[in-house]
Coordinates of N, CA and C in Angstrom, one line a residue:
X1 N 158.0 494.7 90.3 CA 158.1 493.6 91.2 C 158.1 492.3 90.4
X2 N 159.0 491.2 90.8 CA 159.1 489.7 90.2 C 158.4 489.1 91.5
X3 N 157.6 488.3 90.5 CA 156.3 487.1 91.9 C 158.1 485.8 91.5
X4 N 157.9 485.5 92.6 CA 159.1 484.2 92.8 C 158.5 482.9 93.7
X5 N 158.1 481.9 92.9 CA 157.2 480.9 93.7 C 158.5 480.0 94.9
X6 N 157.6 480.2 95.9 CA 158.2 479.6 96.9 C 157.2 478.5 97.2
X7 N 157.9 477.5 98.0 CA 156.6 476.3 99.0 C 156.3 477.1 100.2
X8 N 155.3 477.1 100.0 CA 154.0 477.3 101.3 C 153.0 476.5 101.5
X9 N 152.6 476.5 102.8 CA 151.5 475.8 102.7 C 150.1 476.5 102.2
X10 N 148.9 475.4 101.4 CA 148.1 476.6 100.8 C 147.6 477.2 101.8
X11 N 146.7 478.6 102.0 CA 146.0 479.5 102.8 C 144.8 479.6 102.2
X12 N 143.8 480.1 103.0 CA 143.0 480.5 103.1 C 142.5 481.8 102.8
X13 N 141.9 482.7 102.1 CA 142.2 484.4 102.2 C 142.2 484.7 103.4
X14 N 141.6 484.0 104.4 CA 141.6 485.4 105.7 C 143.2 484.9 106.2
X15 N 143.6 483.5 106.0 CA 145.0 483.2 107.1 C 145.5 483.9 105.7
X16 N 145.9 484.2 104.4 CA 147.3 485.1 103.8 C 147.0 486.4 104.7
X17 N 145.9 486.8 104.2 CA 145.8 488.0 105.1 C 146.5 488.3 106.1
X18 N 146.3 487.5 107.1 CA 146.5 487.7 108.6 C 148.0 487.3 108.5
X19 N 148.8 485.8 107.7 CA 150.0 485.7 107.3 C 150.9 487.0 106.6
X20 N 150.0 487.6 105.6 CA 151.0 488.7 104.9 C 151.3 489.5 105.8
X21 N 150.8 490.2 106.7 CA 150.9 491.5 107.4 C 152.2 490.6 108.3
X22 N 152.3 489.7 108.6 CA 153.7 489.4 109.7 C 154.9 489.0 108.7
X23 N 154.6 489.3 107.1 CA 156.0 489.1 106.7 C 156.9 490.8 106.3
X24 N 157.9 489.8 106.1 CA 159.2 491.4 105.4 C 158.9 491.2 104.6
X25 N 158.3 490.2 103.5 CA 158.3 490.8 101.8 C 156.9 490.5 101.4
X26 N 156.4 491.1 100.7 CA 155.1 490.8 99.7 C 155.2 489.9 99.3
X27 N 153.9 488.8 98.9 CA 153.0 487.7 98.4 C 151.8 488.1 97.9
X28 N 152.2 487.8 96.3 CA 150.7 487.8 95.8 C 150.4 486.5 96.5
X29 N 148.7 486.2 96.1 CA 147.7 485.3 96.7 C 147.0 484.8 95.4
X30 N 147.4 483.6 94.9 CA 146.6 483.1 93.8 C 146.3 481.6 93.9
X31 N 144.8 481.7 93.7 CA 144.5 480.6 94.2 C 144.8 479.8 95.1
X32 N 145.2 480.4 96.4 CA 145.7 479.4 97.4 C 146.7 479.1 97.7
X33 N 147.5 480.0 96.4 CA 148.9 479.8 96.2 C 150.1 481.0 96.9
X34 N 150.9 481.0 97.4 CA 151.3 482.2 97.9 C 152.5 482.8 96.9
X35 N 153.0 483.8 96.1 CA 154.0 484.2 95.5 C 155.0 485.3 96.2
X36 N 156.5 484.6 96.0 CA 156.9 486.1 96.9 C 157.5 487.1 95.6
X37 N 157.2 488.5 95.9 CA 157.4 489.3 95.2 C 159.1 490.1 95.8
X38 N 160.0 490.0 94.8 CA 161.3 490.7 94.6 C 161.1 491.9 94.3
X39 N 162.6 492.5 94.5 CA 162.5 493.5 94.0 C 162.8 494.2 92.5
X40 N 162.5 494.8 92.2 CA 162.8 495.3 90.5 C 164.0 496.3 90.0
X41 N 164.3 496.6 88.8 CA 165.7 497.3 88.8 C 165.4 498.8 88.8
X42 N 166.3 499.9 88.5 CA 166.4 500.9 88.9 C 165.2 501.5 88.0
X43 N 165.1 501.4 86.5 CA 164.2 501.9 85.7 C 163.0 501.6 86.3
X44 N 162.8 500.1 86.1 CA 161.5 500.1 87.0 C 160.5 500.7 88.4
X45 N 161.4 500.9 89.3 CA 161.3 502.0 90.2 C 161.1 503.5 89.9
X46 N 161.8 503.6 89.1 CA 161.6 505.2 88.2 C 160.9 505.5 88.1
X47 N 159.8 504.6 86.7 CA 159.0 504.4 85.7 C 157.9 504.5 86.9
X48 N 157.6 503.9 88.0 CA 156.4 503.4 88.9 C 156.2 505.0 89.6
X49 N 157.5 505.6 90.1 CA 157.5 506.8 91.4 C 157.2 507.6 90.1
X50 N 157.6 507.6 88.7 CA 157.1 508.9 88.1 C 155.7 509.0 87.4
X51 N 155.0 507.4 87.3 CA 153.8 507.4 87.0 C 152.8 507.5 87.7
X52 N 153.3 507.5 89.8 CA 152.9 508.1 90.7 C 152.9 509.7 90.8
X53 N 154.1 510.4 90.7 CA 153.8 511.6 90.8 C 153.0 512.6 89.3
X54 N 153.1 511.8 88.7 CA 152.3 512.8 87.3 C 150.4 512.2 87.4
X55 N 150.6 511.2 88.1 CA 148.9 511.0 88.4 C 148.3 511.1 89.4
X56 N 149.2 511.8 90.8 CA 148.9 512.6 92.1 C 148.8 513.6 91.9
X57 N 149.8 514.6 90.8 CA 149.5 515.9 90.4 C 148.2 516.3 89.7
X58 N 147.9 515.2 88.9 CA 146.4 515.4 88.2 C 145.4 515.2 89.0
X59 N 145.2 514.5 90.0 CA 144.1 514.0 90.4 C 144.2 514.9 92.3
X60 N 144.7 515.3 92.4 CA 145.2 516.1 93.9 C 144.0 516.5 93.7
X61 N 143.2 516.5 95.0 CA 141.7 517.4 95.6 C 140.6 516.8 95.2
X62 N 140.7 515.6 94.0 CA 139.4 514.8 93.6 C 138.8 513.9 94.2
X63 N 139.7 513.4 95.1 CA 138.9 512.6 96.0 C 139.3 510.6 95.2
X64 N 140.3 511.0 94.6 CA 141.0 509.9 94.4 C 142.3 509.1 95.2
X65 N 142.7 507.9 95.3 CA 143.4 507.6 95.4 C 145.1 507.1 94.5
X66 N 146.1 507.6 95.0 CA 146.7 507.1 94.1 C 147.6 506.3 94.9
X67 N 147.9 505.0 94.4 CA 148.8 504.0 95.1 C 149.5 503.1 94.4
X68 N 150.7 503.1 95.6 CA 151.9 502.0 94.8 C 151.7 500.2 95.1
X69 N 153.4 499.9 95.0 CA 153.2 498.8 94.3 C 153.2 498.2 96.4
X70 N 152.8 498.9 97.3 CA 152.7 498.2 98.5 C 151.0 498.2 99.1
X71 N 150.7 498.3 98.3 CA 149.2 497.8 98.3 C 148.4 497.1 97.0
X72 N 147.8 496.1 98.2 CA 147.1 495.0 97.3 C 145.6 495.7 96.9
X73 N 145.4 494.8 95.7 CA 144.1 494.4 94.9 C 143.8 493.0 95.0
X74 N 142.4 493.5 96.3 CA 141.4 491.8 95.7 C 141.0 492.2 94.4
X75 N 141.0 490.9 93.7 CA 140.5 490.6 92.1 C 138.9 490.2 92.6
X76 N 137.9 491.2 92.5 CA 136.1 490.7 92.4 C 136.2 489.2 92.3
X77 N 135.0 488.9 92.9 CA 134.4 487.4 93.0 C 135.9 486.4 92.6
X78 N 136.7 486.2 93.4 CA 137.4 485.1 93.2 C 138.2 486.1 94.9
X79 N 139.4 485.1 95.1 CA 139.8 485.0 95.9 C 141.7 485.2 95.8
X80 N 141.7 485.8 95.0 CA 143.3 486.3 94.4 C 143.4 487.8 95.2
X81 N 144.8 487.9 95.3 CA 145.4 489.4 96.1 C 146.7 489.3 95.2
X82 N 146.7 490.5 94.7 CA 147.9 491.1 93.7 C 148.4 492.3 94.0
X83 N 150.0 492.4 93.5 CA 150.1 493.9 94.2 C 150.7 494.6 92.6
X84 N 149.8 495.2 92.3 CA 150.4 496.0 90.9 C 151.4 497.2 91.4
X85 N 152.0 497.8 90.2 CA 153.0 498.8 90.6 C 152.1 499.7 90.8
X86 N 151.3 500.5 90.6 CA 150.7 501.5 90.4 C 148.9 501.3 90.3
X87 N 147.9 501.9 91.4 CA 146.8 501.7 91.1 C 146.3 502.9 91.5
X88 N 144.8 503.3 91.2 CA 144.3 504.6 91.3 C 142.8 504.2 91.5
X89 N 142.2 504.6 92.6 CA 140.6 503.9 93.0 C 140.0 505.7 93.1
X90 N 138.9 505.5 92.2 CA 138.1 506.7 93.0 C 137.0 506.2 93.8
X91 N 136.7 505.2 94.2 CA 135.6 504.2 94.3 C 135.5 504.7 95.6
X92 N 134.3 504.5 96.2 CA 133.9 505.4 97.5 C 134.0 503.9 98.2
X93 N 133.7 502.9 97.7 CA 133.3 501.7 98.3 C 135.0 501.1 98.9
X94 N 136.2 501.8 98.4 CA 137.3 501.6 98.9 C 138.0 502.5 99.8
X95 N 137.2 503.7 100.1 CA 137.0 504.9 101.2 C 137.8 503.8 102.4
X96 N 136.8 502.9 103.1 CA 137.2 502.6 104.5 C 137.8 501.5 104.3
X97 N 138.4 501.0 103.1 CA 139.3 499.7 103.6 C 140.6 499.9 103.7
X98 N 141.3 499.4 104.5 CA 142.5 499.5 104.7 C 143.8 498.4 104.5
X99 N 143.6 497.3 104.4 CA 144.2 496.3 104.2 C 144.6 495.8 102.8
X100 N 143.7 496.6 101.7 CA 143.9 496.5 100.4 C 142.7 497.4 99.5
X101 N 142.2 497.3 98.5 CA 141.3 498.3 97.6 C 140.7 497.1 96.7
X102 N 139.3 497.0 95.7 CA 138.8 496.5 95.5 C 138.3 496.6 94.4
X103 N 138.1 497.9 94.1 CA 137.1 499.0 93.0 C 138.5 499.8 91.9
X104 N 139.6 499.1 92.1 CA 140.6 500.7 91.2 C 140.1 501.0 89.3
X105 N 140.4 502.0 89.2 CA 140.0 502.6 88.0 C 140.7 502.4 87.0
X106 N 142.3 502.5 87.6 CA 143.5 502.2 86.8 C 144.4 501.5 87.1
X107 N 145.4 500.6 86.5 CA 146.4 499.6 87.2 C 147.5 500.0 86.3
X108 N 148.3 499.9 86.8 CA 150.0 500.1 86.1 C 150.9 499.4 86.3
X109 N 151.4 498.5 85.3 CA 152.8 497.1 85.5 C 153.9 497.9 84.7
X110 N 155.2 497.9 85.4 CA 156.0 498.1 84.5 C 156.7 496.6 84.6
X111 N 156.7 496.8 83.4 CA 157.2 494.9 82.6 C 158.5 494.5 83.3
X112 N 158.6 493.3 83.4 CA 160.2 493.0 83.5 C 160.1 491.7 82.8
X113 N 161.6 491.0 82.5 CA 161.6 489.8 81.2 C 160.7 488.6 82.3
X114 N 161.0 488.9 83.7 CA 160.0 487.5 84.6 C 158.9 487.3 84.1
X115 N 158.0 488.5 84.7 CA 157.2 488.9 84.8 C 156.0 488.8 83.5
X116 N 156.9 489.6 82.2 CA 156.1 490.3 81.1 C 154.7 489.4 80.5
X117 N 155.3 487.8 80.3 CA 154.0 487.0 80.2 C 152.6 487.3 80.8
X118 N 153.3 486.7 82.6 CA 152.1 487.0 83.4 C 151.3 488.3 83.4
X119 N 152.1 489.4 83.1 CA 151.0 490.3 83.2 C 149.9 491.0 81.4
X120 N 151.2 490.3 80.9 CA 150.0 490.0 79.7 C 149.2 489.2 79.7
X121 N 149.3 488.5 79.9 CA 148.1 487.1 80.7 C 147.3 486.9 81.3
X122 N 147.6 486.0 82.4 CA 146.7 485.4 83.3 C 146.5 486.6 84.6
X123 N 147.6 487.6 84.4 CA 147.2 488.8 85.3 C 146.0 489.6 84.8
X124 N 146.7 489.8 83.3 CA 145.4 490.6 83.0 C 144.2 490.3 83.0
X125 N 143.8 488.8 82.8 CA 142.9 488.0 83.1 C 142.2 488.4 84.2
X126 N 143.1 488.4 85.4 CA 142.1 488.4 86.8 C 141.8 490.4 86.6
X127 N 142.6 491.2 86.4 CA 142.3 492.5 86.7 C 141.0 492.4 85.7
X128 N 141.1 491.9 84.6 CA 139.7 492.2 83.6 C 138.1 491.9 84.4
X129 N 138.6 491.0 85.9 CA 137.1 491.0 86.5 C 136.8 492.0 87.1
X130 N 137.2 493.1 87.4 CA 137.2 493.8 88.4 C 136.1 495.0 87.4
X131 N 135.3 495.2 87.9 CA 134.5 495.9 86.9 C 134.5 497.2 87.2
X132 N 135.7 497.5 88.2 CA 135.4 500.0 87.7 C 137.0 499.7 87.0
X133 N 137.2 498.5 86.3 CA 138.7 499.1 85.8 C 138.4 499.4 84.4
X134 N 139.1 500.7 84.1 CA 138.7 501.0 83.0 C 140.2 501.1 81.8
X135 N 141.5 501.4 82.8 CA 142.8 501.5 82.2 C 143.8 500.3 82.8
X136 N 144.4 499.5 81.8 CA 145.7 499.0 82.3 C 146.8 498.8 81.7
X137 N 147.8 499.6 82.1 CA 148.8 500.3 81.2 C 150.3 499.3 81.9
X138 N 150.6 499.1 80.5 CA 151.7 498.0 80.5 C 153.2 498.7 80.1
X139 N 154.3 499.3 81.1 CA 155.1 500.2 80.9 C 156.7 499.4 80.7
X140 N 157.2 500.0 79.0 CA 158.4 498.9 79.0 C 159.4 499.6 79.8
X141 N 160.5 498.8 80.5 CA 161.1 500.0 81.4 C 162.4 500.0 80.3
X142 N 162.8 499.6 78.8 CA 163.9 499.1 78.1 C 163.9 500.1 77.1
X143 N 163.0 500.7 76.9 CA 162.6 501.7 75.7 C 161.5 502.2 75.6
X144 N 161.6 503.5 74.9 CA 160.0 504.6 75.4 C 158.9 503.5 75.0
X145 N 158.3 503.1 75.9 CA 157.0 502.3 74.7 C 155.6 502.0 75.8
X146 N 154.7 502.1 75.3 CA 153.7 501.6 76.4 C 152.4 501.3 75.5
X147 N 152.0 499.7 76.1 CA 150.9 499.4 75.4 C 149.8 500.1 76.6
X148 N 148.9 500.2 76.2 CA 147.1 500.6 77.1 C 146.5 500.0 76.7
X149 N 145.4 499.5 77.7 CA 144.1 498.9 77.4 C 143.2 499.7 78.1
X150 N 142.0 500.1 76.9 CA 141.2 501.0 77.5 C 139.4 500.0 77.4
X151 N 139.5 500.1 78.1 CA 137.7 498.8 78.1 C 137.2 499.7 77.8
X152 N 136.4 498.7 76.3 CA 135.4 500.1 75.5 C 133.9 499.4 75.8
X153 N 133.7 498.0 76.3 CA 132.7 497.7 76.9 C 132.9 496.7 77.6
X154 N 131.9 495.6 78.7 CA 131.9 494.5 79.6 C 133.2 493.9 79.5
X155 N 133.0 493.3 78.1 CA 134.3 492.3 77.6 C 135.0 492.4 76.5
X156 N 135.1 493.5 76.4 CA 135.9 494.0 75.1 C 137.1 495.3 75.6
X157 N 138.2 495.1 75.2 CA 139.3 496.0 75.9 C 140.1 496.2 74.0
X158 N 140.0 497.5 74.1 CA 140.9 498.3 73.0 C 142.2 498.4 73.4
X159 N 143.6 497.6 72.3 CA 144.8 498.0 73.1 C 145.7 499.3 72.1
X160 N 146.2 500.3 72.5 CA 147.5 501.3 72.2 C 148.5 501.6 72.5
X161 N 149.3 500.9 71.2 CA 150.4 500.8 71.5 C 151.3 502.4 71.3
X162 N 152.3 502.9 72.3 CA 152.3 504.3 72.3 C 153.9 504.2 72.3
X163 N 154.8 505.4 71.5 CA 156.2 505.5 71.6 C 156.4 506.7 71.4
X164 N 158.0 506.6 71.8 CA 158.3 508.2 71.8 C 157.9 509.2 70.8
X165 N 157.4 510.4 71.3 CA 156.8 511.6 70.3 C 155.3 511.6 70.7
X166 N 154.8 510.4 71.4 CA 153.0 510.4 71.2 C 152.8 510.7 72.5
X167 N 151.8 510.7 72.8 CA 150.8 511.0 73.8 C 150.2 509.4 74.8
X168 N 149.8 510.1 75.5 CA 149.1 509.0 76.1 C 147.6 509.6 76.9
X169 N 146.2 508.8 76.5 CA 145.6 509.1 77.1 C 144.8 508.1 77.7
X170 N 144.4 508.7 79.0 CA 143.6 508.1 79.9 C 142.1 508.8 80.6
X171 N 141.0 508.3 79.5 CA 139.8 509.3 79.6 C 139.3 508.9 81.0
X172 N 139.4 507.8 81.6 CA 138.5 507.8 82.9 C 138.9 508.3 84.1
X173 N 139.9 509.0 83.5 CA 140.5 510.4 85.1 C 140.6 511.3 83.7
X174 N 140.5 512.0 82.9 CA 140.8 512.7 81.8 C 141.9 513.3 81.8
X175 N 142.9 512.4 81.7 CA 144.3 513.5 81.6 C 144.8 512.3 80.1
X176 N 145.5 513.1 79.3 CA 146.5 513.6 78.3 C 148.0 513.6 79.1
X177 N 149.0 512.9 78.7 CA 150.3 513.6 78.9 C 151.1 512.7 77.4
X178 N 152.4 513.5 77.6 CA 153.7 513.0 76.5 C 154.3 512.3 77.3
X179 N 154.6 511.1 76.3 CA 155.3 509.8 77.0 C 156.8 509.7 77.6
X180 N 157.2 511.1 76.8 CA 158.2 511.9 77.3 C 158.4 512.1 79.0
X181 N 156.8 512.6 79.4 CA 156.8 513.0 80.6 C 157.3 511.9 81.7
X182 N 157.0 510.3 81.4 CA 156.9 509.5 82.0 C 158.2 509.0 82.3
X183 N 158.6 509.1 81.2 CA 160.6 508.3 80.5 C 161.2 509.5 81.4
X184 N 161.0 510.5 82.0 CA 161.8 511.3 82.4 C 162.7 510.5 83.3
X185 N 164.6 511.1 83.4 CA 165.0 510.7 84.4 C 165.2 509.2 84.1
X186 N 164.7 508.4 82.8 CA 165.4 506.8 82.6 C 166.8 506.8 81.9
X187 N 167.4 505.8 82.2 CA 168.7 505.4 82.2 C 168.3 504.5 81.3
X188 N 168.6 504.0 79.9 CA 168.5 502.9 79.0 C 169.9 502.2 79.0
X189 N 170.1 501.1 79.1 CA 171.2 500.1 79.0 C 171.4 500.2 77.6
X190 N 173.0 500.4 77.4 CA 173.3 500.4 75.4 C 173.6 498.9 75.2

């Protein structure tokens, strides 16, 4: 997804709330601010539906969630709503919400040239408050490659950078796969 700043007037979290649900396109919520989110190209869609089904297959019967890029994340103590490609809550405390999730374990952006800043940035910034996040995996959709950030404590995040031939892991669901797995089915532009 591309955030595309439009004028709006600023909101309130409960009026985006109650605003987002009566639109046709997604809005992130930052600071008051409303972003509309585009759509992305064909890899990027790939990359998101196959990082969904290889982390629904692992985690099927655990009592996890696995969700796309049509559901929001409040960002803890602040008042931001984001919608990543890819998130994964095992959080019991996001059991009964329905309008978005709160607690995810894992987040997934596949990059695009808009975007790629923000979510090295000031995105990653807000997901880093969120304290059950333990993975955020930044997926290039242009060539096999993916950086990870794995939080090795409070405020310290380890990053790995991964390419074709290697692995990828993600200890706080414990799966391993080849990065192969993920690139399945991409089309690279010559």
């Amino acid at each position: 997804m591309v955030a595309v700043s439009e004028q709006f007037s600023r909101f309130s979290p409960e009026e985006y709330l109650i605003w987002e649900e009566q639109q046709e396109y997604k809005h992130e919520y930052l600071d008051g601010e409303v972003y509309a989110m585009t759509g992305g190209s064909v890899n990027h869609g790939q990359l998101a539906a196959n990082f969904i089904a290889l982390l629904k297959n692992h985690l099927r019967g655990g009592g996890c969630k696995v969700l796309s890029s049509d559901v929001k994340v409040k960002i803890q103590n602040s008042n931001e709503f984001v919608y990543p490609d890819v998130s994964i809550t095992c959080d019991q405390r996001d059991r009964s919400l329905t309008k978005y999730i709160c607690f995810p374990c894992i987040i997934v952006e596949v990059l695009s040239p808009s975007t790629e800043s923000y979510d090295r940035g000031k995105k990653f910034k807000f997901y880093r408050q969120i304290e059950t996040l333990q993975d955020y995996i930044l997926v290039n959709p242009n060539q096999i490659e993916i950086d990870s950030y794995s939080k090795i404590s409070q405020n310290k995040w380890e990053m790995t950078n991964c390419g074709a031939g290697e692995s990828i892991e993600l200890k706080s669901i414990n799966l391993t796969f080849s990065i192969e797995q993920l690139f399945e089915d991409i089309v690279f532009e010559l």
